[in-house]
Short mmCIF file of C-alpha atoms in Angstrom, two decimals:
data_model
loop_
_atom_site.label_atom_id
_atom_site.label_comp_id
_atom_site.label_asym_id
_atom_site.label_seq_id
_atom_site.Cartn_x
_atom_site.Cartn_y
_atom_site.Cartn_z
CA GLY A 13 -0.18 0.08 0.06
CA ALA A 14 1.01 3.73 -0.27
CA GLY A 15 3.23 5.08 2.31
CA VAL A 16 3.67 8.60 3.58
CA SER A 17 4.26 10.73 0.65
CA GLN A 18 6.04 14.18 0.58
CA THR A 19 6.40 16.60 -2.10
CA PRO A 20 8.49 18.33 -3.28
CA SER A 21 11.52 15.93 -2.60
CA ASN A 22 13.75 18.70 -3.07
CA LYS A 23 13.16 22.41 -2.92
CA VAL A 24 15.95 25.38 -3.42
CA THR A 25 14.90 28.81 -2.48
CA GLU A 26 16.55 32.21 -1.81
CA LYS A 27 16.75 33.63 1.53
CA GLY A 28 13.70 35.58 2.50
CA LYS A 29 11.31 33.53 0.35
CA TYR A 30 8.18 31.56 1.31
CA VAL A 31 8.02 28.00 1.15
CA GLU A 32 5.15 25.24 1.45
CA LEU A 33 6.00 21.42 1.85
CA ARG A 34 3.40 19.14 1.62
CA CYS A 35 2.60 15.77 3.39
CA ASP A 36 0.07 13.07 2.39
CA PRO A 37 -0.12 10.58 5.31
CA ILE A 38 -1.15 6.99 5.28
CA SER A 39 -4.89 6.92 4.70
CA GLY A 40 -6.77 6.18 8.04
CA HIS A 41 -3.77 7.55 10.08
CA THR A 42 -5.21 10.37 12.30
CA ALA A 43 -2.01 11.50 13.92
CA LEU A 44 0.60 13.58 11.63
CA TYR A 45 3.95 14.66 12.59
CA TRP A 46 6.52 17.08 11.20
CA TYR A 47 10.25 16.53 12.10
CA ARG A 48 13.38 18.50 11.05
CA GLN A 49 16.62 16.66 10.23
CA SER A 50 19.88 18.30 9.92
CA LEU A 51 23.00 16.48 8.59
CA GLY A 52 24.46 13.99 10.84
CA GLN A 53 21.63 14.48 13.51
CA GLY A 54 18.43 12.88 14.56
CA PRO A 55 15.10 14.06 13.55
CA GLU A 56 13.88 16.97 15.69
CA PHE A 57 10.23 17.15 16.75
CA LEU A 58 8.41 20.28 15.30
CA ILE A 59 4.61 19.53 15.60
CA TYR A 60 2.03 17.09 16.13
CA PHE A 61 -1.59 16.97 14.64
CA GLN A 62 -4.48 14.58 16.00
CA GLY A 63 -7.03 15.26 13.29
CA THR A 64 -7.37 18.98 12.16
CA GLY A 65 -5.77 20.37 15.34
CA ALA A 66 -2.32 20.91 16.38
CA ALA A 67 -1.93 18.93 19.46
CA ASP A 68 1.47 20.01 20.33
CA ASP A 69 3.64 22.64 18.26
CA SER A 70 6.18 23.21 20.83
CA GLY A 71 9.06 22.20 18.64
CA LEU A 72 8.35 24.80 16.05
CA PRO A 73 11.48 26.92 16.38
CA ASN A 74 9.81 30.48 15.83
CA ASP A 75 6.72 32.13 14.40
CA ARG A 76 8.17 31.80 10.83
CA PHE A 77 7.05 28.38 11.07
CA PHE A 78 3.43 27.28 10.86
CA ALA A 79 1.69 24.17 9.84
CA VAL A 80 -1.94 23.27 8.97
CA ARG A 81 -4.05 20.07 8.42
CA PRO A 82 -7.32 21.40 7.48
CA GLU A 83 -9.16 18.30 6.64
CA GLY A 84 -7.39 16.06 8.91
CA SER A 85 -5.36 14.23 6.05
CA VAL A 86 -2.91 16.53 3.99
CA SER A 87 -0.74 18.63 6.10
CA THR A 88 1.30 21.72 4.79
CA LEU A 89 4.45 23.00 6.62
CA LYS A 90 4.81 26.57 5.87
CA ILE A 91 7.99 28.74 6.21
CA GLN A 92 8.00 32.50 5.76
CA ARG A 93 11.02 34.51 5.23
CA THR A 94 13.44 31.51 5.12
CA GLU A 95 17.11 31.71 6.37
CA ARG A 96 19.99 29.78 5.72
CA GLY A 97 19.58 28.20 9.05
CA ASP A 98 16.25 26.63 7.78
CA SER A 99 18.36 24.52 5.26
CA ALA A 100 17.53 20.84 6.38
CA VAL A 101 15.40 17.73 5.54
CA TYR A 102 11.80 18.09 6.62
CA LEU A 103 10.19 14.67 7.55
CA CYS A 104 6.56 13.93 7.83
CA ALA A 105 5.35 10.86 9.73
CA SER A 106 1.85 9.63 10.20
CA SER A 107 0.41 6.88 12.79
CA PHE A 108 -3.06 5.39 13.60
CA GLY A 109 -3.51 7.70 16.38
CA THR A 110 -1.78 6.56 19.55
CA LEU A 111 0.78 9.38 20.48
CA ASN A 112 3.97 8.61 18.84
CA GLU A 113 3.39 4.86 18.37
CA LYS A 114 4.93 3.38 15.23
CA LEU A 115 5.32 6.24 13.21
CA PHE A 116 5.53 5.86 9.54
CA PHE A 117 8.07 8.28 7.88
CA GLY A 118 7.97 9.70 4.41
CA SER A 119 11.15 10.28 2.61
CA GLY A 120 11.51 13.86 3.35
CA THR A 121 11.76 17.06 1.50
CA GLN A 122 15.33 18.39 1.20
CA LEU A 123 15.14 22.31 1.72
CA SER A 124 18.20 24.18 0.72
CA VAL A 125 18.13 28.04 1.32
CA LEU A 126 20.81 29.94 -0.65
CA GLY B 12 17.25 16.97 31.09
CA GLU B 13 16.10 14.57 28.60
CA SER B 14 18.46 13.21 26.10
CA VAL B 15 18.61 10.09 23.98
CA GLY B 16 22.33 9.17 22.68
CA LEU B 17 24.22 6.59 21.05
CA HIS B 18 27.77 5.33 22.29
CA LEU B 19 29.51 5.06 19.07
CA PRO B 20 28.90 7.16 16.00
CA THR B 21 30.11 4.47 13.55
CA LEU B 22 30.19 0.45 13.87
CA SER B 23 31.96 -1.37 11.22
CA VAL B 24 31.17 -5.37 10.95
CA GLN B 25 31.95 -8.11 8.63
CA GLU B 26 28.90 -9.74 6.79
CA GLY B 27 27.62 -12.49 8.58
CA ASP B 28 28.74 -11.38 12.20
CA ASN B 29 26.26 -10.13 14.79
CA SER B 30 26.05 -6.33 15.20
CA ILE B 31 25.33 -4.54 18.64
CA ILE B 32 24.22 -1.06 18.69
CA ASN B 33 23.90 0.80 21.89
CA CYS B 34 21.95 3.64 23.13
CA ALA B 35 21.82 5.69 26.69
CA TYR B 36 18.75 7.59 27.86
CA SER B 37 18.59 9.96 30.65
CA ASN B 38 14.84 10.38 31.41
CA SER B 39 13.27 8.08 34.03
CA ALA B 40 10.07 8.69 32.79
CA SER B 41 10.88 7.13 29.35
CA ASP B 42 8.32 4.47 28.97
CA TYR B 43 8.51 3.48 25.35
CA PHE B 44 11.42 2.89 23.23
CA ILE B 45 11.91 2.50 19.32
CA TRP B 46 14.78 1.65 17.13
CA TYR B 47 14.72 3.18 13.43
CA LYS B 48 16.72 2.52 10.48
CA GLN B 49 17.46 5.27 7.96
CA GLU B 50 18.96 4.69 4.59
CA SER B 51 20.44 7.48 2.52
CA GLY B 52 17.92 9.70 1.06
CA LYS B 53 15.12 7.58 2.87
CA GLY B 54 12.88 8.47 6.11
CA PRO B 55 13.48 6.45 9.12
CA GLN B 56 12.14 2.83 8.92
CA PHE B 57 10.57 1.55 12.04
CA ILE B 58 12.53 -1.66 13.04
CA ILE B 59 11.36 -2.70 16.67
CA ASP B 60 10.06 -1.22 19.84
CA ILE B 61 9.86 -2.06 23.22
CA ARG B 62 7.93 -0.83 26.48
CA SER B 63 9.40 -0.21 29.81
CA ASN B 64 7.80 -3.21 31.44
CA MET B 65 9.85 -5.48 29.33
CA ASP B 66 13.60 -6.06 29.17
CA LYS B 67 13.81 -8.10 25.89
CA ARG B 68 11.76 -8.24 22.68
CA GLN B 69 12.79 -10.30 19.51
CA GLY B 70 12.06 -9.71 15.85
CA GLN B 71 13.15 -11.08 12.55
CA ARG B 72 17.01 -11.21 13.22
CA VAL B 73 16.82 -8.34 15.52
CA THR B 74 16.57 -8.14 19.32
CA VAL B 75 16.15 -5.09 21.69
CA LEU B 76 17.25 -5.18 25.09
CA LEU B 77 16.23 -2.65 27.81
CA ASN B 78 18.16 -2.23 30.92
CA LYS B 79 16.12 0.28 33.11
CA THR B 80 18.66 0.07 36.10
CA VAL B 81 21.39 1.98 34.10
CA LYS B 82 18.98 3.46 31.40
CA HIS B 83 20.45 1.55 28.39
CA LEU B 84 19.09 0.22 25.33
CA SER B 85 20.80 -1.97 22.76
CA LEU B 86 19.83 -3.29 19.39
CA GLN B 87 21.35 -6.69 18.16
CA ILE B 88 21.15 -7.77 14.58
CA ALA B 89 22.00 -11.54 13.93
CA ALA B 90 23.97 -12.39 10.80
CA THR B 91 24.37 -8.86 9.71
CA GLN B 92 24.01 -8.48 5.85
CA PRO B 93 24.93 -5.81 3.51
CA GLY B 94 21.48 -4.50 3.39
CA ASP B 95 21.81 -3.71 7.04
CA SER B 96 24.16 -0.81 6.41
CA ALA B 97 22.32 2.19 7.37
CA VAL B 98 22.09 4.83 10.28
CA TYR B 99 20.17 3.57 13.34
CA PHE B 100 18.66 5.60 15.73
CA CYS B 101 17.03 4.93 19.21
CA ALA B 102 14.12 7.16 20.32
CA ASP B 103 12.20 7.20 23.24
CA VAL B 104 8.71 8.58 24.44
CA SER B 105 8.43 9.92 27.84
CA SER B 106 5.25 9.99 29.88
CA ASN B 107 6.23 13.46 30.70
CA THR B 108 6.05 14.98 27.13
CA GLY B 109 4.44 12.40 25.25
CA LYS B 110 7.11 13.09 22.39
CA LEU B 111 9.25 10.89 20.46
CA ILE B 112 12.88 11.88 20.98
CA PHE B 113 15.81 10.93 18.74
CA GLY B 114 19.30 10.25 19.48
CA GLN B 115 21.91 11.25 17.00
CA GLY B 116 22.49 7.85 15.37
CA THR B 117 25.12 5.04 14.68
CA THR B 118 26.33 4.35 11.31
CA LEU B 119 26.46 0.68 10.63
CA GLN B 120 29.01 -0.33 7.97
CA VAL B 121 28.80 -3.97 6.62
CA LYS B 122 31.97 -5.28 5.07
CA PRO B 123 31.64 -8.02 2.52
#
């Protein structure tokens, strides 16, 4: 069956621009997570959705980062006024609903801010 | 504070040998632990999990051991194969935060 799908797989942008990263979770998964992974590091938690609502956004680094999941399925991570330090792989994961259990990850979006 | 970490950044083993990857955690409230495998260009892939009320769990060619006394977790891979080459992360969920926290990863290199 289809796994977690993330688009685009690569995104190159210029400093100061706005970007949107999309995540299609596994069908039927009510929980959705965004993580950020820098080179050589483990993934860092950003935000967690249960259904349409953000249950925990404590990992978002600042107010330039925002995520939505309006219909409880697809999610979009939005980054305003991008900075070079935002360059990383942004990973999306989903699960059946119990917090953090057996997350299934997508392949990520490699964001490069020039 | 809470941290999850791995003892060695790189582990090199001969094909067919057993591999042991170690992890230490600091949060006593951690009650659920997961090992993930990440290949280049892919997202982390679930391998095996264990809850704090267990000290051992076995899967296909993999075994996870949990020692709560010393806050230590290990992943054992039997008869390591070239396809096992990847970065391995341990992660834990604490009852405090409910968040899955990853360590920094160990790179497993399998020599043919």
